Amino acid sequence: MGRFFYWKLAADNIRKNIQVYLPYILTCTATVAMYYLMHSLSQNSGLGKMSGGDTVQMMLSFGFVVVGIFSAVFLLYTNSFLIKRRKKEFGLFNVLGMEKKHLARIMMYETIYIAVISISAGLIGGIVLSKAMFLLLLKLLRFEVQMGFEISGSAIVFALLLFGTIFFLTLLSNLRQVHLAKPIELLKGGQVGEREPKAKWLLTLSGLASMGTGYYLALTAESPIAALTLFFVAVILVMIGTYCLFTAGSIALLKLLRKNKSYYYRPNRFTTVSGLMYRMQRNAVGLANICILSTMVLVTLSTTVALFVGVEDVLKTRYPRDIVISSYGITDEYIDNLGATVAQVVENHNLVMQDPMEYRMLSFVGIAQGNEFLTDEPSLNISPSRLKTLCFIPSEDYSGLTGEEVQLAQDEVLLYSQGADYEYESLSVLGRTFSVRKQLNELPAVTEWDISGRHFLIVKDMDVVEEMYHAQADVYGEHGSKLTYHLQFDFPGDVSEEGEIAFYKDLRSSLPSGGVSRYIESREAVKDEFYSLYGGLFFLGLFLGILFIMGTVLIIYYKQITEGYEDKERFAIMQKVGMSREEVKRSIRSQVLTVFFLPLIVATVHISVAFPFITKLLAVFSLRNTLLFATCTGGTVLIFALFYGLVYHRTARVYYRIVSM
Amino acid sequence: MYILEVKNLKKVYTPRFGGNQVQALSSVSFGVEKGEYVAIMGESGSGKTTLLNILAALDTPTAGDVLLNGRNIGSIPQKEIAAFRRDNLGFVFQDFNLLDTFSIRDNIFLPLVLARKPYQEMERRLTPIARKLGIEPILAKYPYEVSGGEKQRTAIARAIITNPQLILADEPTGALDSRATDGLLRLFREINEEGQTILMVTHSTKAASFAQRVLFIKDGEIFHQLYKGDSSEEEMYQKIADTLTMIATGGERRG
Ligand SMILES: Nc1ncnc2c1ncn2[C@@H]1O[C@H](COP(=O)(O)OP(=O)(O)O)[C@@H](O)[C@H]1O
Ligand SMILES: [Mg+2]
């Protein structure tokens, strides 16, 4: 045998099995390209120099790690489909007298071919696409477009190492399979007698229970802070539930259907129920994977799209005023001083303050217990929803904000609650009891939402506030709060972005300090940061979304093909026994449709249940436009379903061709 | 009156992508009477499976007719073929053709379910058949859990549960060991003695020696036939073996 015999044989094998190899090679190529793109962008020198660019680069490096891990898991998984298909062929070679070491050689050459083709095509594709991706990213981030073309050496080296290792691992696992198998098993390939699945009631019930609990948690989570802590618990419960119900629940349900004799023994149901049982047994895990992957795609895409589209909304919510100055640990003298400085800087810049608002406040945290707020309990194992911030504001400042005169007695308060209702007539904290004279529906100037609930108490005067200040300082010691002063105002609409930023910079350097810590927030000054943050998230979401979709598509494609070859024989038998072609087709269709669309349907249910939950989470990111988020989610689901339907259409054709061959 | 009549059957396979045509059957004619047990013998590649597939309307002949109870099966519309096959024919194949997704019981029920029979009737029909074939203990099992002989008995049960006019068997003993083969052949004879018409294709002399009549097929034609008459299985076996030797050495044709 010539030196090139095995190389030629390996190439022939790939060509003969092109129907299963082409999608695999394409996917490998695409993952290599995506990995290169992510990695090279995360190292792009131009991006690093831009303001906010480092945040984006950090996200991108997170992204390339995810792509790397996903590629490894995913390519190993799809490779197992391939080897299952090819076992028979190897068995034949083996029976025809080819030794296992020769088989190993052929497999190695095949792997080398595929690795070389897909890694080089992927890298070339990645390099070609990287410029376009870079421009897209800059556009999303609203960065200046800049020229130049970079090829990242380290991204290439890492891609070579990573994918070289992955291909090596696939080769090892294939060799192991062939090495362990006896020729006769190889010949039989995947079709070693499958046992009839047992109904696992316990698993079904625990699946139902954990799915139910997960859903319940998602639907009943109240405050965003509670939602945050419950997020992972609910997600994990629902994931467990999904796996249990796909694997055990589906079989249990089908068994129940089969027990009902008058239901089961009808032509269509007979073949469909038993066929589904068989399919679910071998595919349940794959389908659950597809379901969870789809859910991930949908959540990632809809939230990042919503955040990006809603970034102006977010800015308005998070920064309701053009300028907000907050000072901690104030004195009267400081306040006067600050006022004068701000007025001076405003004048220097030829600006005017619009609608200025100022107030003094003391805020500290208490643990709600009915109408009492405790300050002496260790807060370690307190449910976060009980932690409330109490904010005291003197009535004179309240009058300044609202223009409304109020006369309050020493122990009377006006109360405004944010993020939760307050249902008591009085409120006790630190030995003082206040009676609530009136609940307010709104309180100007404090539109920013805290993630936990807040109670604002308008008290008689600054003396009461100071009394509370000393009381909490005694209890909390060095963790106690300081008295704060807040000044906020807008500029007229015609002030330019640059003008505002210049003002902000100037003000920052001229504010008096005098032992007071102070923070200036300017909406314009943070805008870029928001765009780079949410634009980066969007880019990442889009990128990972596409990667996950690709994964889903490939798994589906291979499932269908594998099944096609196995179903072929089964349907041939049914026709011999007297089933018409039409009946066979109908039965196939209902089985394939069920198996295909079950994950999508379940994913959509997951998303709908998660919707209120995610809405609350987005509120933490200051996105409160529920309609916007609903539109983005609906749109994403729709586009995804369309895409899914298209893939179904394509693979179903291949499937029918195989079955009716 | 023949229950099955085959006239001048011809089958030529034309490869889809060019290549040589294969003439599997050149001109086959014979008849089977009601209640008869006929074996068709021939070497591998002589066209036995092709013939059986045409009789079962699984394949169409290039020329010639097949009449079942006087009805030309070539004239049955494509839509009714499946129902016709289900109602009139029973199949037993070399590789059993059981579905691994169904229990033994459901495999046997399959044609009845397709014919939309009520469940009670299926059970009523199954009971005596399962007893006779000795498969009662394995009804709840799955094909991969039972032996080859049991699989073949299941296939027979599935073939006779519809009370077919004719049972067609293609190498039914091909995958069985000698003990299971004996059992199966005795079963076929019993079923035949109860009035069931059987047409069996085989290349096993032993299997053929159980039949009342043996047709020999060679080069796509019926070459010779033997009647068992009153002779024993051993005598019949000897006659068949002699005939095969004669065919192999290119002897003269006898009527
Ligand atoms: N589908 C087919 N296409 C082409 N040739 C076929 C096909 N099926 C059978 N043949 C050929 O027809 C001849 C008879 O085959 P077959 O009926 O299977 O023989 P037997 O069952 O007696 O072994 C053989 O030469 C075989 O190669
Ligand atoms: Mg044959």
PDB file of C-alpha atoms in Angstrom, chain A residues 516-607:
ATOM      1  CA  VAL A 516     -16.961  66.631  53.273  1.00  0.00           C
ATOM      2  CA  SER A 517     -17.223  63.884  50.675  1.00  0.00           C
ATOM      3  CA  ARG A 518     -19.176  64.942  47.655  1.00  0.00           C
ATOM      4  CA  TYR A 519     -20.262  63.490  44.363  1.00  0.00           C
ATOM      5  CA  ILE A 520     -21.320  65.217  41.212  1.00  0.00           C
ATOM      6  CA  GLU A 521     -23.404  63.388  38.685  1.00  0.00           C
ATOM      7  CA  SER A 522     -23.823  64.804  35.226  1.00  0.00           C
ATOM      8  CA  ARG A 523     -26.029  62.934  32.801  1.00  0.00           C
ATOM      9  CA  GLU A 524     -23.992  64.028  29.827  1.00  0.00           C
ATOM     10  CA  ALA A 525     -20.768  62.987  31.465  1.00  0.00           C
ATOM     11  CA  VAL A 526     -21.973  59.420  32.014  1.00  0.00           C
ATOM     12  CA  LYS A 527     -23.751  59.038  28.717  1.00  0.00           C
ATOM     13  CA  ASP A 528     -20.680  57.654  26.971  1.00  0.00           C
ATOM     14  CA  GLU A 529     -20.126  55.188  29.744  1.00  0.00           C
ATOM     15  CA  PHE A 530     -23.700  53.968  29.433  1.00  0.00           C
ATOM     16  CA  TYR A 531     -23.421  53.635  25.726  1.00  0.00           C
ATOM     17  CA  SER A 532     -20.227  51.684  25.984  1.00  0.00           C
ATOM     18  CA  LEU A 533     -21.663  49.494  28.748  1.00  0.00           C
ATOM     19  CA  TYR A 534     -25.011  48.727  27.140  1.00  0.00           C
ATOM     20  CA  GLY A 535     -23.640  48.779  23.611  1.00  0.00           C
ATOM     21  CA  GLY A 536     -20.983  46.315  24.709  1.00  0.00           C
ATOM     22  CA  LEU A 537     -23.598  44.120  26.355  1.00  0.00           C
ATOM     23  CA  PHE A 538     -25.707  44.277  23.218  1.00  0.00           C
ATOM     24  CA  PHE A 539     -22.789  43.319  21.021  1.00  0.00           C
ATOM     25  CA  LEU A 540     -21.959  40.457  23.323  1.00  0.00           C
ATOM     26  CA  GLY A 541     -25.591  39.338  23.463  1.00  0.00           C
ATOM     27  CA  LEU A 542     -25.884  39.402  19.714  1.00  0.00           C
ATOM     28  CA  PHE A 543     -22.678  37.520  19.286  1.00  0.00           C
ATOM     29  CA  LEU A 544     -23.404  34.828  21.848  1.00  0.00           C
ATOM     30  CA  GLY A 545     -26.995  34.668  20.644  1.00  0.00           C
ATOM     31  CA  ILE A 546     -25.809  33.833  17.151  1.00  0.00           C
ATOM     32  CA  LEU A 547     -23.384  31.281  18.527  1.00  0.00           C
ATOM     33  CA  PHE A 548     -26.098  29.581  20.568  1.00  0.00           C
ATOM     34  CA  ILE A 549     -28.502  29.599  17.643  1.00  0.00           C
ATOM     35  CA  MET A 550     -25.858  27.957  15.531  1.00  0.00           C
ATOM     36  CA  GLY A 551     -25.441  25.328  18.209  1.00  0.00           C
ATOM     37  CA  THR A 552     -29.172  24.713  18.367  1.00  0.00           C
ATOM     38  CA  VAL A 553     -29.446  24.402  14.619  1.00  0.00           C
ATOM     39  CA  LEU A 554     -26.653  21.901  14.358  1.00  0.00           C
ATOM     40  CA  ILE A 555     -27.936  19.711  17.155  1.00  0.00           C
ATOM     41  CA  ILE A 556     -31.348  19.662  15.519  1.00  0.00           C
ATOM     42  CA  TYR A 557     -29.899  18.861  12.132  1.00  0.00           C
ATOM     43  CA  TYR A 558     -27.893  15.917  13.404  1.00  0.00           C
ATOM     44  CA  LYS A 559     -30.772  14.619  15.469  1.00  0.00           C
ATOM     45  CA  GLN A 560     -32.983  14.551  12.411  1.00  0.00           C
ATOM     46  CA  ILE A 561     -30.425  12.850  10.215  1.00  0.00           C
ATOM     47  CA  THR A 562     -29.545  10.243  12.798  1.00  0.00           C
ATOM     48  CA  GLU A 563     -33.207   9.535  13.344  1.00  0.00           C
ATOM     49  CA  GLY A 564     -33.885   9.453   9.639  1.00  0.00           C
ATOM     50  CA  TYR A 565     -31.550   6.525   9.124  1.00  0.00           C
ATOM     51  CA  GLU A 566     -33.022   4.656  12.046  1.00  0.00           C
ATOM     52  CA  ASP A 567     -36.631   5.413  11.169  1.00  0.00           C
ATOM     53  CA  LYS A 568     -36.195   4.332   7.597  1.00  0.00           C
ATOM     54  CA  GLU A 569     -36.232   0.679   8.471  1.00  0.00           C
ATOM     55  CA  ARG A 570     -39.074   1.040  10.912  1.00  0.00           C
ATOM     56  CA  PHE A 571     -41.332   2.718   8.403  1.00  0.00           C
ATOM     57  CA  ALA A 572     -40.440   0.186   5.733  1.00  0.00           C
ATOM     58  CA  ILE A 573     -41.692  -2.541   8.075  1.00  0.00           C
ATOM     59  CA  MET A 574     -44.883  -0.653   8.806  1.00  0.00           C
ATOM     60  CA  GLN A 575     -45.590  -0.402   5.127  1.00  0.00           C
ATOM     61  CA  LYS A 576     -45.061  -4.121   4.696  1.00  0.00           C
ATOM     62  CA  VAL A 577     -47.500  -4.820   7.494  1.00  0.00           C
ATOM     63  CA  GLY A 578     -50.131  -2.748   5.777  1.00  0.00           C
ATOM     64  CA  MET A 579     -49.708   0.901   6.579  1.00  0.00           C
ATOM     65  CA  SER A 580     -50.223   3.154   3.618  1.00  0.00           C
ATOM     66  CA  ARG A 581     -47.630   5.725   2.583  1.00  0.00           C
ATOM     67  CA  GLU A 582     -49.998   8.458   3.648  1.00  0.00           C
ATOM     68  CA  GLU A 583     -50.431   6.989   7.101  1.00  0.00           C
ATOM     69  CA  VAL A 584     -46.701   6.589   7.449  1.00  0.00           C
ATOM     70  CA  LYS A 585     -46.134  10.177   6.410  1.00  0.00           C
ATOM     71  CA  ARG A 586     -48.745  11.460   8.816  1.00  0.00           C
ATOM     72  CA  SER A 587     -47.274   9.516  11.677  1.00  0.00           C
ATOM     73  CA  ILE A 588     -43.768  10.716  10.875  1.00  0.00           C
ATOM     74  CA  ARG A 589     -44.907  14.275  10.648  1.00  0.00           C
ATOM     75  CA  SER A 590     -46.649  14.364  13.998  1.00  0.00           C
ATOM     76  CA  GLN A 591     -43.679  12.744  15.710  1.00  0.00           C
ATOM     77  CA  VAL A 592     -41.118  14.984  14.094  1.00  0.00           C
ATOM     78  CA  LEU A 593     -43.168  18.092  14.737  1.00  0.00           C
ATOM     79  CA  THR A 594     -43.602  17.209  18.388  1.00  0.00           C
ATOM     80  CA  VAL A 595     -39.954  16.463  18.938  1.00  0.00           C
ATOM     81  CA  PHE A 596     -38.885  19.521  16.991  1.00  0.00           C
ATOM     82  CA  PHE A 597     -41.128  22.151  18.438  1.00  0.00           C
ATOM     83  CA  LEU A 598     -41.425  20.912  22.001  1.00  0.00           C
ATOM     84  CA  PRO A 599     -38.199  22.669  23.059  1.00  0.00           C
ATOM     85  CA  LEU A 600     -39.266  25.910  21.411  1.00  0.00           C
ATOM     86  CA  ILE A 601     -42.679  25.820  23.062  1.00  0.00           C
ATOM     87  CA  VAL A 602     -41.228  25.079  26.470  1.00  0.00           C
ATOM     88  CA  ALA A 603     -38.606  27.797  25.971  1.00  0.00           C
ATOM     89  CA  THR A 604     -41.359  30.277  25.160  1.00  0.00           C
ATOM     90  CA  VAL A 605     -43.250  29.283  28.283  1.00  0.00           C
ATOM     91  CA  HIS A 606     -40.053  29.743  30.315  1.00  0.00           C
ATOM     92  CA  ILE A 607     -39.588  33.186  28.827  1.00  0.00           C
TER      93      ILE A 607
END
